[in-house]
Coordinates of C-alpha atoms in Angstrom, one line a residue:
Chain A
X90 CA 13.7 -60.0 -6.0
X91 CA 11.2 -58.8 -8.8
X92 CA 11.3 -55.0 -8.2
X93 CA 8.4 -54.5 -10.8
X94 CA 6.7 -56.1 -9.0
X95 CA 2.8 -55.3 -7.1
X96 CA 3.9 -57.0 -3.6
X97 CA 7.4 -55.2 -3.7
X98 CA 6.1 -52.1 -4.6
X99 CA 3.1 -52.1 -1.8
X100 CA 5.8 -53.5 0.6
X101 CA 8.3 -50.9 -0.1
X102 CA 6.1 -47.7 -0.6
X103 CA 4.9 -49.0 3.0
X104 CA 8.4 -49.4 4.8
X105 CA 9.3 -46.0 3.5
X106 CA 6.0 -43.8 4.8
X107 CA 6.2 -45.9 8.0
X108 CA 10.0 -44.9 8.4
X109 CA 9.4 -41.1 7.1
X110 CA 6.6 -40.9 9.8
X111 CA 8.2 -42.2 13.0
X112 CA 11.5 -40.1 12.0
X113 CA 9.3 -36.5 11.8
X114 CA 7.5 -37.7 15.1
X115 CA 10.9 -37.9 16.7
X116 CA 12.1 -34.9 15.1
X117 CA 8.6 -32.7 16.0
X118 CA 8.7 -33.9 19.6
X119 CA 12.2 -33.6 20.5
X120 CA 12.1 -30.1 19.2
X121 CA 9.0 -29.4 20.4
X122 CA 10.0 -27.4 23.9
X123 CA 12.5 -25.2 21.9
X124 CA 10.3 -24.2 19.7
X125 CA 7.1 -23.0 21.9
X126 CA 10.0 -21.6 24.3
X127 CA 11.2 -19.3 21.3
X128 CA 7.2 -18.5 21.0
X129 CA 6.9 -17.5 24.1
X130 CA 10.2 -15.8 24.2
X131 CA 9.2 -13.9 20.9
X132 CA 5.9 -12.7 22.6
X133 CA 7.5 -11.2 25.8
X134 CA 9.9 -9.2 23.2
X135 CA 7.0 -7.8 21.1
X136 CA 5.3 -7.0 24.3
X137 CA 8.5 -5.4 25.2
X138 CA 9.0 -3.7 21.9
X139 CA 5.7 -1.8 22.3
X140 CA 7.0 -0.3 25.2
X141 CA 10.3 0.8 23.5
X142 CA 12.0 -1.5 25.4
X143 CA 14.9 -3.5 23.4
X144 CA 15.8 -7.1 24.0
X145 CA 16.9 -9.8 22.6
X146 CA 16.2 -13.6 23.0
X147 CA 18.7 -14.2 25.5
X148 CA 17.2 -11.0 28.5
X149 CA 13.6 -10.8 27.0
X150 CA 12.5 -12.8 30.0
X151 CA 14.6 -10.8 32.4
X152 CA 13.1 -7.6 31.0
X153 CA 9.7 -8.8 30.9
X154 CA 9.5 -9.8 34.4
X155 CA 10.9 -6.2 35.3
X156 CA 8.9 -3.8 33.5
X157 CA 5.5 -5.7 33.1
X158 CA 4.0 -5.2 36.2
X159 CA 0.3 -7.1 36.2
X160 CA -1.8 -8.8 33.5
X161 CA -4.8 -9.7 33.2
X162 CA -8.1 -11.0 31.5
X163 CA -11.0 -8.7 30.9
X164 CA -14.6 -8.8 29.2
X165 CA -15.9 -6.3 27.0
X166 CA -17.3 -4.4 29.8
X167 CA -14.4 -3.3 31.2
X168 CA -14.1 -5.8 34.3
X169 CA -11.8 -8.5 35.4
X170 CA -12.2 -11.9 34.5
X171 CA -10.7 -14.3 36.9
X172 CA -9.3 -18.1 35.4
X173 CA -8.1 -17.1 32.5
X174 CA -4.2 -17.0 31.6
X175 CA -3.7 -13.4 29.5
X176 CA -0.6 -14.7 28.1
X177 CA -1.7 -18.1 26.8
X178 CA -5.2 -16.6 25.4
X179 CA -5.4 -17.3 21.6
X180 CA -6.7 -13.8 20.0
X181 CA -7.5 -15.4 16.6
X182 CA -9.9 -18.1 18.6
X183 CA -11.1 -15.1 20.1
X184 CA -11.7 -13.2 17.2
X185 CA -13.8 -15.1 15.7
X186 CA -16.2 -15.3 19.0
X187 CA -19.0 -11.8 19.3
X188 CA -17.0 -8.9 20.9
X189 CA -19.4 -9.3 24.0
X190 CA -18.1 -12.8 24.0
X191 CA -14.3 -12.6 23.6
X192 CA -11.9 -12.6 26.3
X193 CA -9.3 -9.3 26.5
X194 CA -5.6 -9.7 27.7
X195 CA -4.2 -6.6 28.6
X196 CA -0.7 -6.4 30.0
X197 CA 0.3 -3.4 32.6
X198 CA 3.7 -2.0 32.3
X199 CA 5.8 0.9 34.4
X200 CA 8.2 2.4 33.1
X201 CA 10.1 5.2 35.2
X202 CA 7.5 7.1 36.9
X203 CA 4.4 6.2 34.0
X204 CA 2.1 3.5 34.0
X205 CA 1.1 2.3 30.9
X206 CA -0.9 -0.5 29.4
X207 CA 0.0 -3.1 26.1
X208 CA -3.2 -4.1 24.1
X209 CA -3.0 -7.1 22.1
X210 CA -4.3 -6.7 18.1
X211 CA -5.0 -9.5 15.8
X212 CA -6.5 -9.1 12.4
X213 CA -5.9 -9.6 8.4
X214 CA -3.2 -8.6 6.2
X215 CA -3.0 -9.4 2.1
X216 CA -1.6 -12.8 2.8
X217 CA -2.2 -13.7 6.2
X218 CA -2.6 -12.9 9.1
X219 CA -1.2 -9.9 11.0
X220 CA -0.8 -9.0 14.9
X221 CA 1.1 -6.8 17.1
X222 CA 0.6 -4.9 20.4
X223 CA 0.1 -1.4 21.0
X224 CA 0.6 0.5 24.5
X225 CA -0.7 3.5 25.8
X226 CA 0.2 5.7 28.4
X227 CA -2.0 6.5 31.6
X228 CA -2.1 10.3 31.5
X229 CA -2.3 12.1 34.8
X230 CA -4.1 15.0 33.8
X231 CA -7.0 14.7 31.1
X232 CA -10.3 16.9 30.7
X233 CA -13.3 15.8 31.4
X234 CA -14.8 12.7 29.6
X235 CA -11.4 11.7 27.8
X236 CA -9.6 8.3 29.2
X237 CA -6.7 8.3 30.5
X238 CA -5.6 5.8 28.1
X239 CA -5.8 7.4 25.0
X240 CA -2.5 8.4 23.7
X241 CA -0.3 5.7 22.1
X242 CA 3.1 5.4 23.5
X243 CA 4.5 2.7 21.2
X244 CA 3.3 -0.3 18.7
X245 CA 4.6 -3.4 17.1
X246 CA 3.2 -5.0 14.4
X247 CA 4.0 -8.5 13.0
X248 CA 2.7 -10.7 9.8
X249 CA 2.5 -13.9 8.8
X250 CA 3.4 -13.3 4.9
X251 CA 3.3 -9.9 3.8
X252 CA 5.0 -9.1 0.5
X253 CA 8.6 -8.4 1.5
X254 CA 9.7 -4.6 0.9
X255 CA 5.3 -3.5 0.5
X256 CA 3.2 -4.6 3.0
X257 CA 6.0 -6.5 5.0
X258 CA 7.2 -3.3 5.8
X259 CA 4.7 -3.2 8.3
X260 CA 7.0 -4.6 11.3
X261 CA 10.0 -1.7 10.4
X262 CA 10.4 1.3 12.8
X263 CA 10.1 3.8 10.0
X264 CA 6.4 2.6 10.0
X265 CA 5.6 2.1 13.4
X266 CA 7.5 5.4 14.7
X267 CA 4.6 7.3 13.1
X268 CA 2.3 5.8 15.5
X269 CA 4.2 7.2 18.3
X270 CA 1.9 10.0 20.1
X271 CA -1.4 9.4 18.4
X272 CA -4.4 9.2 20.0
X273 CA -7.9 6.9 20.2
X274 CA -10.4 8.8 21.2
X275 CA -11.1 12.2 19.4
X276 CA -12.1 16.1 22.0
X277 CA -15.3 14.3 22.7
X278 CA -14.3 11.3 24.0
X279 CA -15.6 9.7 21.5
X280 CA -13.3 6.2 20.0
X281 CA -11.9 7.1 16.6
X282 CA -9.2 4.8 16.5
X283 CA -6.5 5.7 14.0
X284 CA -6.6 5.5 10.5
X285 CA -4.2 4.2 7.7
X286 CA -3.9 7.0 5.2
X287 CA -3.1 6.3 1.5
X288 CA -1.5 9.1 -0.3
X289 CA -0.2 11.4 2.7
X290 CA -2.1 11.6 6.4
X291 CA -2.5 15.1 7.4
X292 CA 0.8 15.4 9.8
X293 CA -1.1 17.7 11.8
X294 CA -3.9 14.9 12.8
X295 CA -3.7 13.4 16.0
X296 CA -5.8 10.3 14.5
X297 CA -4.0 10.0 11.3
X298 CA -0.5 7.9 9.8
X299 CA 0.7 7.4 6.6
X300 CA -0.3 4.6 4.7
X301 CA 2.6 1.9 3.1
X302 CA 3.2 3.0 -0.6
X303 CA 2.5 -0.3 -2.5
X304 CA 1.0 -2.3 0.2
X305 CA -2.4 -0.5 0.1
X306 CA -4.4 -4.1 1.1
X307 CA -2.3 -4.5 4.2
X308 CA -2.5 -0.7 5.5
X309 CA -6.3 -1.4 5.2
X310 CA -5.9 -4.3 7.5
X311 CA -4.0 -2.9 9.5
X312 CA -5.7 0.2 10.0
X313 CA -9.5 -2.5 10.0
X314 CA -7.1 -4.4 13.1
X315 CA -6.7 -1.6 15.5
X316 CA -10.1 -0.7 15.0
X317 CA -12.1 -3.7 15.8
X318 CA -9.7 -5.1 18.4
X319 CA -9.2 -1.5 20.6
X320 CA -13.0 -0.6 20.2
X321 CA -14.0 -3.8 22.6
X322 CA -11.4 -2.4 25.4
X323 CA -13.2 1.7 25.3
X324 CA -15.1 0.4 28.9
X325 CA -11.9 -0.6 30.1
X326 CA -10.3 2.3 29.8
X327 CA -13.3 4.6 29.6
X328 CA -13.8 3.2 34.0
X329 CA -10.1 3.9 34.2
X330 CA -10.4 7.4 35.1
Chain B
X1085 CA 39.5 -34.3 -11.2
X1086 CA 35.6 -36.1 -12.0
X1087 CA 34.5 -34.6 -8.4
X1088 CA 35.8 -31.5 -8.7
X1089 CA 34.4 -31.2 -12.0
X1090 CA 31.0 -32.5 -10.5
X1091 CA 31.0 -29.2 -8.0
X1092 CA 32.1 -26.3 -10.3
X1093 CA 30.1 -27.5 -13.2
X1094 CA 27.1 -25.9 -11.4
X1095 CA 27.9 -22.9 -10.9
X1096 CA 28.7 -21.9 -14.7
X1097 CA 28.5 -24.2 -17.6
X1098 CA 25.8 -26.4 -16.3
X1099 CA 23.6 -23.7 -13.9
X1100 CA 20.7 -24.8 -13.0
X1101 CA 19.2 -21.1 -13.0
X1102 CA 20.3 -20.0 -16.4
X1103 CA 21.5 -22.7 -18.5
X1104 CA 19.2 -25.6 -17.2
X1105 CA 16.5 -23.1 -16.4
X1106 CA 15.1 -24.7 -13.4
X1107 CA 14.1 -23.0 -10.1
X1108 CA 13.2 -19.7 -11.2
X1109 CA 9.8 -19.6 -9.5
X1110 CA 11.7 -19.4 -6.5
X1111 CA 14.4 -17.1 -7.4
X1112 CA 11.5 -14.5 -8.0
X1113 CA 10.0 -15.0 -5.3
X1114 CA 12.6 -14.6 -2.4
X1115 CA 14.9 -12.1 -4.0
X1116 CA 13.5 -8.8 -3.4
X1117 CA 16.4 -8.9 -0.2
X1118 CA 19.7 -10.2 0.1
X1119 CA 19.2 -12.4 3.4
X1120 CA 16.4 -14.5 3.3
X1121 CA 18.0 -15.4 -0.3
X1122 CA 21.3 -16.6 1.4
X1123 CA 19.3 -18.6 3.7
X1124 CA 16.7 -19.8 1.1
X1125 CA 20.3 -20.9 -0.8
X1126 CA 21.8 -22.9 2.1
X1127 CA 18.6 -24.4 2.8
X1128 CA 18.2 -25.8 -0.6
X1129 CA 22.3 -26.7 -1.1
X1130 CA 21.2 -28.9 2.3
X1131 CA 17.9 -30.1 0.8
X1132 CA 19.6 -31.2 -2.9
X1133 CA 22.9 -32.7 -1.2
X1134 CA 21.2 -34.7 1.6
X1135 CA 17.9 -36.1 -1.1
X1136 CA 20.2 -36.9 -3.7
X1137 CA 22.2 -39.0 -1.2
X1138 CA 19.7 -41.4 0.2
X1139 CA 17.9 -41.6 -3.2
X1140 CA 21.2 -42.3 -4.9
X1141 CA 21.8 -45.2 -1.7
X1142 CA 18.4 -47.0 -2.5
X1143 CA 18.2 -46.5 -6.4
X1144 CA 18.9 -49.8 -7.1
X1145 CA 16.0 -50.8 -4.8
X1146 CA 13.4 -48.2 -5.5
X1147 CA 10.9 -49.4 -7.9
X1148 CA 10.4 -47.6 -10.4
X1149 CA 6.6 -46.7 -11.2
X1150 CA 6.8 -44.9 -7.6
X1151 CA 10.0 -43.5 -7.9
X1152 CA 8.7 -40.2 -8.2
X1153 CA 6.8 -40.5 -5.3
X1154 CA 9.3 -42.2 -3.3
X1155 CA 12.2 -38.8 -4.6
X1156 CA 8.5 -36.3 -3.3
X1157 CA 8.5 -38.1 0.0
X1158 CA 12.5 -38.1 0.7
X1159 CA 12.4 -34.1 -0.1
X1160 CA 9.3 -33.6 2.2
X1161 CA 10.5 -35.2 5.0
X1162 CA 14.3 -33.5 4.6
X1163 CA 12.4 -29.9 4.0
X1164 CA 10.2 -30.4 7.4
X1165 CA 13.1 -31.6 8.9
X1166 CA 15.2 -28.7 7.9
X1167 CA 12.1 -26.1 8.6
X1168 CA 12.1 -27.8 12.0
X1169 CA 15.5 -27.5 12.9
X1170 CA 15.2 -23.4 12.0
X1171 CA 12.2 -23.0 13.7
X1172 CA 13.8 -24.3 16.9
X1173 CA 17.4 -23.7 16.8
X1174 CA 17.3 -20.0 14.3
X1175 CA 13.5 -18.6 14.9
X1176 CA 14.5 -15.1 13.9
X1177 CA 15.7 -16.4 10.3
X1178 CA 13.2 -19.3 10.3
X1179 CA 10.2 -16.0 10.9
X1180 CA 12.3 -14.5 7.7
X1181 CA 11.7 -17.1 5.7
X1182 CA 7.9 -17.7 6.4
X1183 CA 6.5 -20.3 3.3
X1184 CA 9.3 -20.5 1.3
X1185 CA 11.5 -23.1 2.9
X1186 CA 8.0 -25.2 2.8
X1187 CA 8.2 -24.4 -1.2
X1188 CA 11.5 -25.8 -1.5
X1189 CA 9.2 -29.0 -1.7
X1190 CA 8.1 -27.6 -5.4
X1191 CA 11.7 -26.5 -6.4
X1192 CA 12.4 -27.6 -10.0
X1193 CA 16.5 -28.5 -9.3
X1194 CA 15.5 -31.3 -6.5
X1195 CA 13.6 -33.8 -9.0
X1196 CA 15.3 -32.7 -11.7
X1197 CA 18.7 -33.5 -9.9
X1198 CA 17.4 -36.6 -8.1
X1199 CA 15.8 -38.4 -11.7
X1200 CA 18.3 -37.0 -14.1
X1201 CA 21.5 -38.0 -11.4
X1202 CA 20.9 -39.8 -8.2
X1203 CA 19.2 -42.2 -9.5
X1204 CA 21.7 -43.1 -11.8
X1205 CA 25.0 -42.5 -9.6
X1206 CA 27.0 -43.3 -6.7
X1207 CA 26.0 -41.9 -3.4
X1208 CA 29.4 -39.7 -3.3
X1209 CA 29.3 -38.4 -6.6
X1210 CA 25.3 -37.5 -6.3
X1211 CA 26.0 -35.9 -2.9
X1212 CA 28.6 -33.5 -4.9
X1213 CA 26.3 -33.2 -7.1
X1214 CA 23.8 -32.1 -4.5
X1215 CA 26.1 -29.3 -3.6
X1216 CA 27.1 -28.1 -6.5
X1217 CA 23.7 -27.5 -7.9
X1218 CA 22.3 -25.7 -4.8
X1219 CA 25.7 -23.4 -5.0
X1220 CA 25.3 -22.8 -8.5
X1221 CA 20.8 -21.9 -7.1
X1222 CA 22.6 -19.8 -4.8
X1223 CA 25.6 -18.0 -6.8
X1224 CA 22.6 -17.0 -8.8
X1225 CA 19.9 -16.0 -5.7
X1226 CA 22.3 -13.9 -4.5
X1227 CA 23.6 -12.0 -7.0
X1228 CA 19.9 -11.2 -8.2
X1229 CA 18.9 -10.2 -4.7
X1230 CA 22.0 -8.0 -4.7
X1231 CA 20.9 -6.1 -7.7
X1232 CA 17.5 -5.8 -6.5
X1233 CA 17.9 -4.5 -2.8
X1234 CA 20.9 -2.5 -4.0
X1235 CA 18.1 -0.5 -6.7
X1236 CA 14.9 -1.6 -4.7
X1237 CA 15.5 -0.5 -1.8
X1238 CA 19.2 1.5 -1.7
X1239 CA 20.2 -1.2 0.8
X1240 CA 22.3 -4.3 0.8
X1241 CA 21.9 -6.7 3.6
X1242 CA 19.5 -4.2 5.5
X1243 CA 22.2 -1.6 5.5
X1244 CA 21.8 1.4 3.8
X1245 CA 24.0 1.9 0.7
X1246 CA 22.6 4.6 -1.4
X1247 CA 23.9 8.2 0.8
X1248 CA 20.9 10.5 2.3
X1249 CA 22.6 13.3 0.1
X1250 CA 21.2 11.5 -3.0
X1251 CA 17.9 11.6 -2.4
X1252 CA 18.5 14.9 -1.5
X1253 CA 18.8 15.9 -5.1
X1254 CA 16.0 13.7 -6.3
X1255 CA 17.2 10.0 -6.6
X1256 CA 14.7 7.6 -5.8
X1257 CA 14.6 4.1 -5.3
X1258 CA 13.3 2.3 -8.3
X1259 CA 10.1 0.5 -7.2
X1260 CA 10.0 -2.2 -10.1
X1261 CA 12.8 -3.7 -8.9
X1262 CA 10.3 -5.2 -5.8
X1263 CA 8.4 -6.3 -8.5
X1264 CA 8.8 -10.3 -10.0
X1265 CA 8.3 -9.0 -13.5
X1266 CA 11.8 -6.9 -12.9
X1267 CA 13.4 -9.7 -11.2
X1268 CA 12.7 -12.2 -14.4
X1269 CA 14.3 -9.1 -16.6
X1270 CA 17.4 -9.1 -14.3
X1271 CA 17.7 -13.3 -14.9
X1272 CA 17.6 -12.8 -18.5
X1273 CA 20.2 -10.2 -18.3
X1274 CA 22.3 -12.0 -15.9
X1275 CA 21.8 -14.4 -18.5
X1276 CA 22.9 -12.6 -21.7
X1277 CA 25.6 -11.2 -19.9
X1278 CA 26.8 -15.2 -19.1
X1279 CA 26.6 -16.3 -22.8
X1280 CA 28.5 -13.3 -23.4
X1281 CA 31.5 -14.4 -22.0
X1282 CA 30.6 -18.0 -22.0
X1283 CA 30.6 -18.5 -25.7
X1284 CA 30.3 -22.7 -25.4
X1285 CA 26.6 -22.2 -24.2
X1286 CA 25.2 -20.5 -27.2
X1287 CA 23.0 -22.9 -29.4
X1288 CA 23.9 -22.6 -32.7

């Protein structure tokens, strides 16, 4: 056999591509349901993590299905949207739709004697994409024209591929610990979201955490996330009073 | 003797990091902290050992204006296969790793390994090979990462080495070290610091 050959060569090149691609369709589909189960796991923690609840892969279900009391869909407006799955809804599908348009999971969690509810955020790091969840705490007692919801009881945050030790830092506690305690809408009721300060947030600020030192691009996202993915859910917790 | 010899040579007179100067692109890149290096290492000990195998089987078959293309598609299909394997079976390390196992595809050491051994040796002796170049990769990934998490970010393995008390009095953790351009300072002084003992691999 010539192996210089035109016919061995297009013979060859095309038993090895056909063997290459039935072998990574076996491999793909027989690990298929292990991997969207570890998805799915990994969601119910970061849920979970929000709420300053720790888990790990092997109770995160357990957990999940004791503190996270309802979820639903809602639309912009505030209301209940029935026939659609909060926990399957794809945020970055929906973020590309008109806020009027896009369909809002929210997840209700007790915890003790408080009630509190996780908010799903999606938006753009340096690199890639970044998400996370951020809960807040119903508040008994508020004065008049403040929500209920309005002070953040926890957050997690997540990236695709953020510079490791800069804007990667965005999913360590140090960072999202400063989040503890602030608050979305300002004395007015007014939403004001939270910013991302560069060079030293005023401690005192209610509305205000310190920015990652070197990963300037992703606190911008970051802080650009919350803003346009908790100012479509202000109805919904504006009518929860 | 020959296999042994095949193994060790790797890892000192014949590394591919500092002497054969292959791979760095990826040693700058994943080095900033000590365990995604270690995993980025075993993944590409697996990748080099397993590719230079099944070349080395068919390189008497493979012909030879598409044996580049034929080593590309062996080392694609082993790094999804590996990527796959992590993402199912490891997702917390597989999350850690993010693109680079994908970039393993690109590494310098595979197709240099695979066209300057495999396909010129016998499947046992490539597969040792294999394994001693990724182990000579990763004596090097790690030691860098070491040095950098250790000054980077007064932490090894995530655990905090550098005491409280010393940045008390003013110590702070050198921020260049996150940098590439520090981490392709620290190869070449890993790398003067090698010829210094190693006196065979200066060029005269």
């Amino acid at each position: 056999m010539n192996i210089q050959s035109n016919t061995y060569t297009y013979i060859y090149s095309t038993v090895i591509v056909l063997i290459v691609a039935t072998g990574l369709a076996v491999v793909a589909s027989a690990l298929k349901p292990a991997q969207n189960k570890n998805v799915e796991i990994e969601k119910k923690q970061n849920i979970l993590t929000s709420l300053h609840v720790v888990s790990d892969a092997g109770n995160a279900e357990k957990l999940y299905s004791e503190f996270i009391t309802d979820s639903y869909t809602l639309n912009s407006k505030g209301e209940k949207v029935t026939g659609v799955d909060p926990f399957t809804i794809n945020l970055r599908a929906e973020m590309k739709k008109k806020p009027s348009a896009r369909n809002l999971p929210a997840f209700e969690a007790k915890k003790g004697d408080s009630t509190f509810v996780v908010i799903p955020v999606y938006g753009k790091g340096l690199w890639g994409p970044i998400w996370g969840y951020v809960s807040f705490r119903k508040e008994a007692q508020v004065q008049e024209g403040i929500p209920h919801y309005n002070t953040i009881y926890g957050v997690m945050f997540d990236h695709k591929g953020e510079t490791p030790g800069l804007g990667a830092e965005i999913n360590q506690p140090f960072f999202q610990n400063h989040f503890n305690g602030k608050k979305v809408f300002n004395d007015q009721g007014k939403f004001v979201s939270v910013q991302v300060v560069k060079g030293g947030a005023d401690p005192s600020s209610p509305y205000q955490v310190d920015a990652i030192s070197g990963g300037t691009i992703t606190s911008k996202g970051l802080q650009a996330m919350l803003d346009s993915c908790l100012v479509t859910y202000q109805n919904y917790f504006k009518s929860n009073n | 003797m020959k296999n042994l010899h095949l193994l060790l040579n790797p890892l000192n007179d014949e590394n591919p990091i500092t002497v054969q100067v292959l791979g760095i692109c990826s040693a700058l890149a994943v080095t900033v902290q000590m365990k995604p290096a270690i995993v980025m290492a075993l993944s590409v000990t697996v990748v080099t050992a397993f590719s230079n195998l099944i070349i080395s089987l068919g390189r008497n078959t493979i012909p030879p204006r598409i044996r580049i293309i034929i080593q590309l598609v062996v080392v694609a299909f082993l790094v999804i296969v590996v990527d796959q394997i992590l993402k199912a079976y490891v997702y917390d390390v597989s999350k850690k790793l993010s693109v680079f196992v994908g970039l393993i595809i690109t590494n310098c050491i595979l197709m240099g390994r695979l066209e300057a051994f495999a396909m010129s040796n016998k499947p046992v002796e490539s597969f040792l090979d294999g394994i001693g170049n990724g182990a000579g990769y990763g004596l090097i990934l790690i030691t860098l990462s070491f040095i950098r998490e250790l000054f980077g970010s007064g932490s090894v393995l995530g655990y905090q080495l550098v005491p409280q008390s010393f940045y008390d009095h003013g110590y702070s953790d050198n921020g260049m070290m996150i940098l590439p351009p520090m981490a392709l300072i620290t190869v070449g002084i890993i790398i003067w610091i090698q010829r210094g003992y190693n006196r065979k691999l200066i060029e005269k």
